[in-house]
mmCIF file of the C-alpha atoms, coordinates in Angstrom:
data_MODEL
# 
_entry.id   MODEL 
# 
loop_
_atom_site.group_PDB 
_atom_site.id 
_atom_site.type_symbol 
_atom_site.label_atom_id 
_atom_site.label_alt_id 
_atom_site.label_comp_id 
_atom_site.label_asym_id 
_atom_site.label_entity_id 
_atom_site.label_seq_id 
_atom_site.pdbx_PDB_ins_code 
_atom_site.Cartn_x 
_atom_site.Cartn_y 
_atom_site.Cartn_z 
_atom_site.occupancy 
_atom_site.B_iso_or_equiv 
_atom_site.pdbx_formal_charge 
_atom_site.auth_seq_id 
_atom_site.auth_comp_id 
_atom_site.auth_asym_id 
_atom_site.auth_atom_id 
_atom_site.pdbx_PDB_model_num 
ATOM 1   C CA . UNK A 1 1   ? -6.341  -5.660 6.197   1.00 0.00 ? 1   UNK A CA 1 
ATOM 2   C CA . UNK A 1 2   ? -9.189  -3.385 4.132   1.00 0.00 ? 2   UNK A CA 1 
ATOM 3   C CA . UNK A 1 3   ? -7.845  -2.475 1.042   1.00 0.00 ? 3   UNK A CA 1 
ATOM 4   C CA . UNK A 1 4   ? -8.796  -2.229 -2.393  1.00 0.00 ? 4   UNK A CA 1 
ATOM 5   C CA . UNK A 1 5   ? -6.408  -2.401 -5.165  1.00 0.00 ? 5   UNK A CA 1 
ATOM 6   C CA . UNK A 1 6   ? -7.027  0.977  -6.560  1.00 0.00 ? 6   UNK A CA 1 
ATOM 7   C CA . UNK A 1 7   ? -6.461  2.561  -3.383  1.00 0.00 ? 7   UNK A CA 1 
ATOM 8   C CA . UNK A 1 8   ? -2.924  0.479  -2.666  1.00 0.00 ? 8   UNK A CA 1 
ATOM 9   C CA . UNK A 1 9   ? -2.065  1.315  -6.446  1.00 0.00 ? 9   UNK A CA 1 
ATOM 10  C CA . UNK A 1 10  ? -2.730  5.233  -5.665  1.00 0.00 ? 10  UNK A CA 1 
ATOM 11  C CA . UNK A 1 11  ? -0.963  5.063  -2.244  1.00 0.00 ? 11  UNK A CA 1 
ATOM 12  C CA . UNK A 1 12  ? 1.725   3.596  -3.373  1.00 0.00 ? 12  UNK A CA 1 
ATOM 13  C CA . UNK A 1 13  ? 2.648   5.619  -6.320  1.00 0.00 ? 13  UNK A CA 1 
ATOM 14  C CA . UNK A 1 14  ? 2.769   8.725  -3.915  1.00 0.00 ? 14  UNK A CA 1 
ATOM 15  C CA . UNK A 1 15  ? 4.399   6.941  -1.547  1.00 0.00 ? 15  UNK A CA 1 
ATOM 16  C CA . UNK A 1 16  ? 7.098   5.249  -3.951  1.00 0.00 ? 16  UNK A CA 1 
ATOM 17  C CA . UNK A 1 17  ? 7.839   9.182  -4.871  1.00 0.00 ? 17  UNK A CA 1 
ATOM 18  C CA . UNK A 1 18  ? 8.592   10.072 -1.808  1.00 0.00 ? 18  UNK A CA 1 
ATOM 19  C CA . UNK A 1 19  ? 10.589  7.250  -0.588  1.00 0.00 ? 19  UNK A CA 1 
ATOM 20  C CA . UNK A 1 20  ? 12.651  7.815  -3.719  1.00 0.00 ? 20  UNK A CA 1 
ATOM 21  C CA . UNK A 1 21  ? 13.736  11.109 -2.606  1.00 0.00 ? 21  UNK A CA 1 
ATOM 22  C CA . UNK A 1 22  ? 13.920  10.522 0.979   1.00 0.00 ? 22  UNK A CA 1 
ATOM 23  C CA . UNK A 1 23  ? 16.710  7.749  -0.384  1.00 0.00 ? 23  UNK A CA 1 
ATOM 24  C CA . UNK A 1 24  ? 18.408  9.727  -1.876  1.00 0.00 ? 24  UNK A CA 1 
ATOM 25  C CA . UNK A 1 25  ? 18.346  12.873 0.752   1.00 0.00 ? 25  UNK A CA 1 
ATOM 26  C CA . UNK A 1 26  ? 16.983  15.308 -2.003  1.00 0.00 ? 26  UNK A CA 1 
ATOM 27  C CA . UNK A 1 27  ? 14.613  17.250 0.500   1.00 0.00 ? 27  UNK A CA 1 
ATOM 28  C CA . UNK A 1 28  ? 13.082  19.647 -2.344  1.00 0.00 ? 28  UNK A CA 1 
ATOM 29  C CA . UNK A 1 29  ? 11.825  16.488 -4.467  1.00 0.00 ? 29  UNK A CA 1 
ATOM 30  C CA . UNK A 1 30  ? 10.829  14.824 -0.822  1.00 0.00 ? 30  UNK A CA 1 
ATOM 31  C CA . UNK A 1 31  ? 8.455   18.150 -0.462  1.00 0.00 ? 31  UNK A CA 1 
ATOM 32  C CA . UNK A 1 32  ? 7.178   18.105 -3.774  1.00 0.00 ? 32  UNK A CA 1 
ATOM 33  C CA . UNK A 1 33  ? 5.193   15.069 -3.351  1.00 0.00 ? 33  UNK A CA 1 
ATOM 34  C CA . UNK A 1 34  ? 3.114   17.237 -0.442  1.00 0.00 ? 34  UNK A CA 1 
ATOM 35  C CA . UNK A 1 35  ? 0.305   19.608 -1.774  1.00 0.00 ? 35  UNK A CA 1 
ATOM 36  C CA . UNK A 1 36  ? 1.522   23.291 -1.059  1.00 0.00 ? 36  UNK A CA 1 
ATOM 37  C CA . UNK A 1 37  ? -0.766  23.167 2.284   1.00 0.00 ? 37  UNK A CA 1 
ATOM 38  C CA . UNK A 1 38  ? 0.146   19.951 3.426   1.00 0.00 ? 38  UNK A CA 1 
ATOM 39  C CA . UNK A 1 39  ? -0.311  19.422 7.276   1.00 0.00 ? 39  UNK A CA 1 
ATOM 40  C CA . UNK A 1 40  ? 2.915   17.427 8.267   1.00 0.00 ? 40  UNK A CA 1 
ATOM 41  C CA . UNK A 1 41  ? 4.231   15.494 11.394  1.00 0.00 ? 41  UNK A CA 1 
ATOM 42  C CA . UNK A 1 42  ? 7.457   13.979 11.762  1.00 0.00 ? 42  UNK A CA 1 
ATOM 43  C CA . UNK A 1 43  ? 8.802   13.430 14.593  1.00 0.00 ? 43  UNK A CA 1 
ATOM 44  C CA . UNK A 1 44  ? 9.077   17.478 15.792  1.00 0.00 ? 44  UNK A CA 1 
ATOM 45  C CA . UNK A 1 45  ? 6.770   19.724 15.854  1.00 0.00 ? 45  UNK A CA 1 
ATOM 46  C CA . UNK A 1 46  ? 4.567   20.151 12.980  1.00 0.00 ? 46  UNK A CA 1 
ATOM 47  C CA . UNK A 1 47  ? 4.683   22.644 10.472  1.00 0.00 ? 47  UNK A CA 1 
ATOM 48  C CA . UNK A 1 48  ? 2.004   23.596 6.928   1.00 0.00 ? 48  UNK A CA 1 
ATOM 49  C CA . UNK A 1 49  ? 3.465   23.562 3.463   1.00 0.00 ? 49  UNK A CA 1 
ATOM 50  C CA . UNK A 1 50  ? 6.227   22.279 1.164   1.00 0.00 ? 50  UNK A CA 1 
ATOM 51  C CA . UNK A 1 51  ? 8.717   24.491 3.184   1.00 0.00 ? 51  UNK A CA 1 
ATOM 52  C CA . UNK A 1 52  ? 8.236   22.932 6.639   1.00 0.00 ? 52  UNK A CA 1 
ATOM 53  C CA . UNK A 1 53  ? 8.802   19.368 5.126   1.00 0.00 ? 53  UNK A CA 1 
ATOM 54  C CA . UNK A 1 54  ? 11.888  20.198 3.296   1.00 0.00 ? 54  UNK A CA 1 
ATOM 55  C CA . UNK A 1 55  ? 13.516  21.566 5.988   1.00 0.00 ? 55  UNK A CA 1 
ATOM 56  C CA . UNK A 1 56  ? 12.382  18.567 8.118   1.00 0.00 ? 56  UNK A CA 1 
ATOM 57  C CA . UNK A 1 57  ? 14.006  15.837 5.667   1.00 0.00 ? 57  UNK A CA 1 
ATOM 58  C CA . UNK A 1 58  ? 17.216  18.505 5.116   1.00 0.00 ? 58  UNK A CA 1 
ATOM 59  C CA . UNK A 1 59  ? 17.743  17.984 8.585   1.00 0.00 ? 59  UNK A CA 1 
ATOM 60  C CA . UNK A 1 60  ? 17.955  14.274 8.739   1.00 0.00 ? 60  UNK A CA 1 
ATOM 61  C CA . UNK A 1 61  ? 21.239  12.173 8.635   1.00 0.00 ? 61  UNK A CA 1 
ATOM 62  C CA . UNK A 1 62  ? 22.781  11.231 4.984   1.00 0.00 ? 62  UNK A CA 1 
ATOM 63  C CA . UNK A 1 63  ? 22.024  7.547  4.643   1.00 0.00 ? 63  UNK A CA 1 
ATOM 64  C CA . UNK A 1 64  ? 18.715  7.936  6.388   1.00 0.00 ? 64  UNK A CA 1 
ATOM 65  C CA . UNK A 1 65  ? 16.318  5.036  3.839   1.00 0.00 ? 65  UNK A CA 1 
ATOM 66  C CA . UNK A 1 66  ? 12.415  4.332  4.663   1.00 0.00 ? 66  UNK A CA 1 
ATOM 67  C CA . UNK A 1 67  ? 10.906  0.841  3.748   1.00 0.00 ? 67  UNK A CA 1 
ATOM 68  C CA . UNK A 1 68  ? 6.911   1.465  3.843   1.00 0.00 ? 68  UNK A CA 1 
ATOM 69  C CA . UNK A 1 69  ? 4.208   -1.547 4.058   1.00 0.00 ? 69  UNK A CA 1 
ATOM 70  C CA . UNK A 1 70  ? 0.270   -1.093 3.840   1.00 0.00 ? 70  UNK A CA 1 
ATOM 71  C CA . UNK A 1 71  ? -1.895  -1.845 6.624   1.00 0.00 ? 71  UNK A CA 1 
ATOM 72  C CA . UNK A 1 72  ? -4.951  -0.244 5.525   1.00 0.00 ? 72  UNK A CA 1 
ATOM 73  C CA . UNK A 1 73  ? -6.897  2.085  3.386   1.00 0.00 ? 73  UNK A CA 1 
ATOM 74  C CA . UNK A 1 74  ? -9.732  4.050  3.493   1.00 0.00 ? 74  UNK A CA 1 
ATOM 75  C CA . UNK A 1 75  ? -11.450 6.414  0.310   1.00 0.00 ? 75  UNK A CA 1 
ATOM 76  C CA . UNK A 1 76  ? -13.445 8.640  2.641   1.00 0.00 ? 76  UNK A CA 1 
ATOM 77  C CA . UNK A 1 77  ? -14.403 10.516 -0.314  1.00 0.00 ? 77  UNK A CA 1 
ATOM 78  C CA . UNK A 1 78  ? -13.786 10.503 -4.401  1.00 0.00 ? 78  UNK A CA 1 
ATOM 79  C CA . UNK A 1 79  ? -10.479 12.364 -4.849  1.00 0.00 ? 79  UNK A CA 1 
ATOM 80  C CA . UNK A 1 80  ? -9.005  11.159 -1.529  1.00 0.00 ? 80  UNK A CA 1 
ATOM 81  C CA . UNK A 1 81  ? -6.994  8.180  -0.340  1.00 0.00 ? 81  UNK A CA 1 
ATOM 82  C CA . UNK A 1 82  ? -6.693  7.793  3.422   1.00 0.00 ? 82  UNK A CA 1 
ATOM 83  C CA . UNK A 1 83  ? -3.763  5.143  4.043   1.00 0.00 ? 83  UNK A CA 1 
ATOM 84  C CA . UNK A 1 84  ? -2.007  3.551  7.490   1.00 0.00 ? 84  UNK A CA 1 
ATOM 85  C CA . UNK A 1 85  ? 1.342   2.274  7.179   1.00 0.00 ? 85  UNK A CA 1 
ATOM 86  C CA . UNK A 1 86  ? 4.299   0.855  8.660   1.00 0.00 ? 86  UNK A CA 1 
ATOM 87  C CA . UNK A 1 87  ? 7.695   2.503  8.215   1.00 0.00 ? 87  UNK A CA 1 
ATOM 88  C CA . UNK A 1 88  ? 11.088  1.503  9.053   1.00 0.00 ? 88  UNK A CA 1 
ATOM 89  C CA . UNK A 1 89  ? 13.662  4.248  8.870   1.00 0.00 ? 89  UNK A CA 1 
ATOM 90  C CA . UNK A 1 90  ? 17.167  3.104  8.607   1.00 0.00 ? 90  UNK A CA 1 
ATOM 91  C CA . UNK A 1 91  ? 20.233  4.900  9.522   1.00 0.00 ? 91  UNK A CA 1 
ATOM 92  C CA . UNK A 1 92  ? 24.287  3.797  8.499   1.00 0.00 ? 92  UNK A CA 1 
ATOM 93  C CA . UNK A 1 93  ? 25.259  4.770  12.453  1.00 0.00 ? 93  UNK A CA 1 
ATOM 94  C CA . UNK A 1 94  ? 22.407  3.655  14.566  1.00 0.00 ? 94  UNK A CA 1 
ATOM 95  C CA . UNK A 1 95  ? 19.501  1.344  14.937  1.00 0.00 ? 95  UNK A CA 1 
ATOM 96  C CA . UNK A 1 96  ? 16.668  2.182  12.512  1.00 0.00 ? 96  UNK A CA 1 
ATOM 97  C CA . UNK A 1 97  ? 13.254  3.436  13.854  1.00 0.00 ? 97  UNK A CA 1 
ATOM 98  C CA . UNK A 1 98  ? 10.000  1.739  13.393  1.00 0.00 ? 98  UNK A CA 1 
ATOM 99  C CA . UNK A 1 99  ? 7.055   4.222  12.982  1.00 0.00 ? 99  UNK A CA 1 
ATOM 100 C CA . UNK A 1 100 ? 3.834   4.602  12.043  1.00 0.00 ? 100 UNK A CA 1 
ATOM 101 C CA . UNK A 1 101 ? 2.576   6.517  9.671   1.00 0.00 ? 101 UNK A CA 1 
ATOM 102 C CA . UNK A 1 102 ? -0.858  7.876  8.322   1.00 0.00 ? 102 UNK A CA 1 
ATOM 103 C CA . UNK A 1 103 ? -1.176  10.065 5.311   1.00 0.00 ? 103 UNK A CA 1 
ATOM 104 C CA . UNK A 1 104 ? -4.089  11.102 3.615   1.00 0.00 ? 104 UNK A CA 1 
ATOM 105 C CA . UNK A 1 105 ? -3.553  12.025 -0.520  1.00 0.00 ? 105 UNK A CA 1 
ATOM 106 C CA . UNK A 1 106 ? -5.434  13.990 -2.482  1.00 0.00 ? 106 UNK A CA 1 
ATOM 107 C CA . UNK A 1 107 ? -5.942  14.025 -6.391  1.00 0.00 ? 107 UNK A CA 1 
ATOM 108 C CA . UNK A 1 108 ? -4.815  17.335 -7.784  1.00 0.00 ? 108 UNK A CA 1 
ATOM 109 C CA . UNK A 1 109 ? -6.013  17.469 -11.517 1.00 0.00 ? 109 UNK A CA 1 
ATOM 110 C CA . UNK A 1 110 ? -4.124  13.904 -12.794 1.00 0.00 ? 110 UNK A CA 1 
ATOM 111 C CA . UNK A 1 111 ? -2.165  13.667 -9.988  1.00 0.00 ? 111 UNK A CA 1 
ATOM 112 C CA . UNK A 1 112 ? -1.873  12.803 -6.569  1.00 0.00 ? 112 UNK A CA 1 
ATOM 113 C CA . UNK A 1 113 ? 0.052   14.446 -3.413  1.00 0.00 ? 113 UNK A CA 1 
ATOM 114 C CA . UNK A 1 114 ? -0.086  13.949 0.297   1.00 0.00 ? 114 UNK A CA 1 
ATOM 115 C CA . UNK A 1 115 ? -2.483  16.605 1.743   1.00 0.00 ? 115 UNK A CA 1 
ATOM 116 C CA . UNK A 1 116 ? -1.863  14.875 5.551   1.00 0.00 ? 116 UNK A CA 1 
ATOM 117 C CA . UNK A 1 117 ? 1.161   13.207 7.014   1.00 0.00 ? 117 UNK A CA 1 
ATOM 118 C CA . UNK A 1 118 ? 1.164   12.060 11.040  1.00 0.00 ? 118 UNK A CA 1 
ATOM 119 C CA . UNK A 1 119 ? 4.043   10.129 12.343  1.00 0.00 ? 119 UNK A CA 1 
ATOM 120 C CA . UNK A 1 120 ? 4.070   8.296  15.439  1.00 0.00 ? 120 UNK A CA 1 
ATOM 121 C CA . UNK A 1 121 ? 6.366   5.785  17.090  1.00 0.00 ? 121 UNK A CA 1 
ATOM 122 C CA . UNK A 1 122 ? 5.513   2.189  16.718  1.00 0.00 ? 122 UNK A CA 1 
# 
C-alpha cells in the first residue's frame, strides 16, 4: 500500500462524513460532502452535482451502512487527494455488496469535499 499519513488523515475525514450520513440515510448531508460539481458514479448512471447524489442515496434501502478501508493514495497535485478504497455496503434484507471505490477530494478554502466518486463492483 502507498500512503502517506496526511493523505489517509485527509481521506478519511471526508470519507468518515460521508459514511456518517449514508448511516444514517440523511441523503442531503450524504451530498454535502461532494463539491457542487462533483462527477459521481454509483452504481447507475452517473449524474454532476450535489442533486444527482442525493437523489442517488434517497433512493437506497433504510438500513443500507458502508464500512470503507484504504488501499491507496495518491496527491497528484497540492489541494488534491486521489484515494482507492474498499467498500462493503450492508443491507438488513440481503447480502451486502463489496465495491470499489475511487474518489478524488479537493481542498475548498479549509475544507475538503469529494470532487470525483467512481464505483465499481469488486
Amino acid at each position: 500500500m502507498t500512503s502517506t499519513t496526511d493523505d489517509e488523515t485527509v481521506l478519511r475525514g471526508v470519507l468518515d462524513r460521508w459514511k456518517a450520513a449514508v448511516d444514517a440515510h440523511r441523503p442531503e448531508d450524504v451530498a454535502a460532502v461532494f463539491t457542487e460539481d462533483a462527477i459521481f458514479q454509483g452504481l447507475h448512471p452517473y449524474s454532476v452535482g450535489r442533486r444527482g447524489v442525493a437523489a442517488y442515496y434517497d433512493s437506497q434501502p433504510l438500513g443500507m451502512k458502508a464500512a470503507y478501508r484504504v488501499l491507496e493514495t495518491r496527491r497528484p497535485a497540492d489541494g488534491l487527494v486521489l484515494g482507492y478504497l474498499a467498500v462493503e455496503f450492508s443491507f438488513t434484507d440481503r447480502p451486502a455488496l463489496d465495491v470499489k471505490l475511487s474518489v478524488l477530494v479537493t481542498r475548498e478554502g479549509d475544507a475538503w469535499s469529494i470532487a470525483h466518486y467512481q464505483v465499481s463492483q469488486a
